[in-house]
Amino acid sequence: MGDQKPETEGYVGQSVRTIEGRAPIMGKATYTNDINFPGQLHAHILRSPHAAANIKSIDTSGAEKVAGVVRVVTGAQAAEYIDPIPHYIDPAVFGGRSATIRCLALDHVWCFGQPVAVVVAEDKRTARYAVSRIVVDYEVTTPVIDAEDALKDDSPMVVPGWDANMIMQIPFGGGDVAKAFSSADRVVKTDVKVHRFSTQPIETRTYNAVYEAGTESLTLYGTVQNPHPLRHVLSKILRMPENKIRVHAPVIGGAFGMKMHGHPEEGLVCFLSKLIGQPVQWVEDREECLLIGAREQVHSVELAVTKDGMILGLRDHYLANTGAPSSCPGWGMAMLTGLTMPGPYSVQNLDVQLSAVVTNKPGWNASRGYGKEVTALALELSVDNAARELGLDPVDMRIKNFIKKDQFPYDSPTGLIYDSGDYEGVMRKAMDIIGYEDWKKQQEEAREEGRYIGIGVGFELTPEGGTLPGTLVAGYDSSTVRVAPDGSVRILTGVTTPGSGNPTGIAQIVADELGVRLDTIEVVQGDTTTCPYGFGNSSGRSTIVGGGSAAKAAIEVREKIIKVAAALMEVGESSVTMKDGIIVSGDKTIGLEEVCYACYTRAYDVGSVIDPPLEATAMFKPGLVRHTPNEKGQINPYPSYSNAAYVAISEVDVNTGEVKLLKFSVAHDCGNVINPILVEGQACGAIMFGIGAAMAENITFDENGRQLTKNFMDYVMPRIGDVPPITLAHHDSPNPVNYKGLKGAGEAGVGGSAAAVVNSVNNALSPFGVMMTETPLTAPRVWSAIQEAKKAQPQRKVA
Amino acid sequence: MEDMLEDTVLVNLRINGRLHELEIPAHKSLLDLLREDLNLTGTHMGCMTGHCGACTVSIDGRVAKSCITLAATLGRAKITTIEGLTQDDGTLSALQQAFWDNAGFQCGYCAPGMLLCTVELLETNPDPSDADIDTALAGNLCRCTGYQSIRRAVKAAITTTKEGAPQAAE
Ligand code: FES
Ligand code: FES
């Protein structure tokens, strides 16, 4: 390598690809489901067919008689060996009600699909068949399905012993709301109903546990976003110390929040392996995966506005139907919806209140956007509605109310501290790149031909890198950088990847900071035994804290290499530079491998200027977070506030109600960009989530609380023809305190794009007076809205 | 003890160029056969109902969803899985290269369907329109990319194919 010249001007900012990323397209990536151990056993779970029932008895003898069955376990039997599942985010930490959640139900089930018993067998099919031979005597009770019903005085209790079906009620806000409303020209009320959603990665969850009796230790291979925090949870469930448990997450086939832990199957599979002494695997089927919901919220947004469109105050008392209690972090989404109000708008008079309700629907887990997407939907639909009522242009009204770019850092009325931004600039850019004015002309022309084209905008503020005090949702993370005697580099991170590409971004950062070639770097993630303690993947944090900490470690290691290189070349340290693995001082050049080998092998002469090995672990903790409550008791759990504006162009067939998306644009502020092609992939993926949420994805139940949505024909996710061409631009205001000004890129976009879609449909149908504020906009519902508006319109004219 | 008595069937399959003779239960899906009996785990399970496309393989030159294909019905079929696209020395096919260069995947779980459906598309229609691409890939869900980079990758592959590079390794 000695005479090679540095080939690049640095890797950061370039759309590079790394070799690890290749495995999936060769069919060579190992996902959890691909792992098969000698003596592998398979578990299948018996789930409750009722939304609410008491379990009077369970007869497992039929299952035990099936050849190939190894063990059948009921909730009562399991409870002798294992403890309840600790909450990912315990409502009690925030003053809410906290339920006891077990891997298998004991004497009562509180939702359809709740695990009741489990069969372990020699193969999947036998396990499944044997489950059908278990007989459970249920005493069915009346379920509560609807959030409003759950709050009625005579409602049955979802959780036995609670005195209300409520996890918690929290107010957010401040200012003088009463005055704002009394001095307003108008109060515009918008009821925004957001339906139940589910993230549905194409890879379902899988766990494979291996207990080793000789060392009394356990390894869980699993689809896990947060291996270290899960290890803690498992230690509590299994009554084992953390140092006897290893959690390993192989390649993950998409996560989007679904693979955050708290699921009953995680602890269950570990317990079964320990009980039987053989590896036990459980693979979730799609129907089971669809049980995990999110985002079902009913908002009633009141905007106190002047007639020229200034928002003086905002009121929104909203209900979240979080389903049955779960140890997963899903319910916290509802809390962050309120915390992120009023988004990008400069409104200080705010009266927002969450009621997080439990019902007998299956529980939630985290879902990309983590509640902040619902904030965007509620706000953006309300602003469009208000603009229409006031006869104003919806973009003008937004710009009038945006926080201005010289107002940062900005203190929100809920206690957040927004780091930076240029919301108006972002909005205008999204409009420019799609040709907004041109589409307005096309819309007019189309209307003359009887075609209905709609233009909709949506803005989303997405706080990223979240950390909640007293939980294992941490803001910081750590990485280790190791350089071997041959000069090759290994990075071990506490953050993990769900397949989004952050290892490539982290490798780019280290290549530049260390001064080595990208192809000499390997990134290892997702293993509690080899990686430094970390909090995995959540909240768009992985490149912020994973990259930030790896950069710090790389700088430490680089210093050692430079010192020894200087000693070898007999020059002053300050004259030495290193780039792409080539070390230069004046006209002298030395290869990285020669120096690294010397670092390890010549500790008593030239290498004595450093302490080997060439290794450092560093931690990165972003600033701006405030966990000590202010005088109003508010905290700021986020270090950075990425934001984006979306424009959707749609065409509605008014005879069928069918909506076709024609074009989409996004202007995005995620701070500096490490790898444009990967960031673009994240943005487009989030937009597809938004389109799915707005258009068709929905989970339905019968009147007894039995879930009707069972497969991808029922849960209709966007296919390639449903997603229009997307134009993307960056409009970055770097975060002032984060490494490289990063803000996080993985999570943003679901709500802003969903809102843009809904607003575009309403805009298309404005000649009819249609204003739909309930998702999803399926063709039958759009058609009905048109019919209703047609009926209402003549009356309105008369009135 | 109660036994689920099973009928077994002998099948001969040529998979990625290699002949396999296997005795399998009559109910076994091609997906399970590939993954469990032959350790060809590049073909993925996403739904088992034929809706997601993660299990796509090519049978006698036509794409099929292996989760809803009974292996026992496939006597003497010629099957290509995602593993069969790469050349023996590990070189990527032009299509795989295009997917890699253009980030036509993120987690990669959907890759079998995206790649094999594109192979079939380009074999039957070397110059597909955007609508043709959307139709060819309509049976495959991807939850990560938003499909933009997939379209871009397919178009890049069309360009390389026109320049004469082979589609897939034989
Ligand atoms: S697993 Fe075959 S289509 Fe989904
Ligand atoms: S890349 Fe993850 S499903 Fe397509």
PDB file of C-alpha atoms in Angstrom, chain A residues 5 81 99 119 138-139 212 241 245 262 308 369 377 410 523 540 542 547 559 572 587 596 599 602 684 712 731 765 770:
ATOM      1  CA  LYS A   5      -2.244   7.981  -3.046  1.00  0.00           C
ATOM      2  CA  TYR A  81     -40.529 -20.352  36.896  1.00  0.00           C
ATOM      3  CA  ALA A  99     -50.324  -3.462  34.800  1.00  0.00           C
ATOM      4  CA  VAL A 119     -46.450 -26.316  22.677  1.00  0.00           C
ATOM      5  CA  TYR A 138     -63.288 -19.722  28.856  1.00  0.00           C
ATOM      6  CA  GLU A 139     -65.927 -17.707  30.643  1.00  0.00           C
ATOM      7  CA  GLU A 212     -26.404 -24.195  28.071  1.00  0.00           C
ATOM      8  CA  PRO A 241     -28.099 -12.374  36.234  1.00  0.00           C
ATOM      9  CA  ILE A 245     -27.475 -13.850  29.159  1.00  0.00           C
ATOM     10  CA  GLY A 262     -41.593  -6.247  25.672  1.00  0.00           C
ATOM     11  CA  ASP A 308     -55.975  36.889   8.473  1.00  0.00           C
ATOM     12  CA  GLY A 369     -42.911   8.325  13.918  1.00  0.00           C
ATOM     13  CA  LEU A 377     -51.560  14.720  10.962  1.00  0.00           C
ATOM     14  CA  TYR A 410     -36.891  27.899  20.475  1.00  0.00           C
ATOM     15  CA  VAL A 523     -18.840  -2.905  11.577  1.00  0.00           C
ATOM     16  CA  GLY A 540     -33.530   8.085  14.487  1.00  0.00           C
ATOM     17  CA  SER A 542     -28.204   5.452  15.326  1.00  0.00           C
ATOM     18  CA  GLY A 547     -21.493   7.840  14.487  1.00  0.00           C
ATOM     19  CA  GLU A 559      -3.492   9.640  17.858  1.00  0.00           C
ATOM     20  CA  GLY A 572       7.715  15.272  14.803  1.00  0.00           C
ATOM     21  CA  ASP A 587       8.675  13.345   1.668  1.00  0.00           C
ATOM     22  CA  CYS A 596       0.100  -1.003  13.314  1.00  0.00           C
ATOM     23  CA  CYS A 599       2.306  -0.727  17.701  1.00  0.00           C
ATOM     24  CA  ARG A 602       7.536  -3.093  19.548  1.00  0.00           C
ATOM     25  CA  CYS A 684     -38.794   7.523   0.577  1.00  0.00           C
ATOM     26  CA  PHE A 712     -51.943  -8.742   3.441  1.00  0.00           C
ATOM     27  CA  HIS A 731     -32.532  22.092   3.159  1.00  0.00           C
ATOM     28  CA  LEU A 765     -62.650  17.632  -3.894  1.00  0.00           C
ATOM     29  CA  VAL A 770     -65.447  17.685   0.913  1.00  0.00           C
TER      30      VAL A 770
END
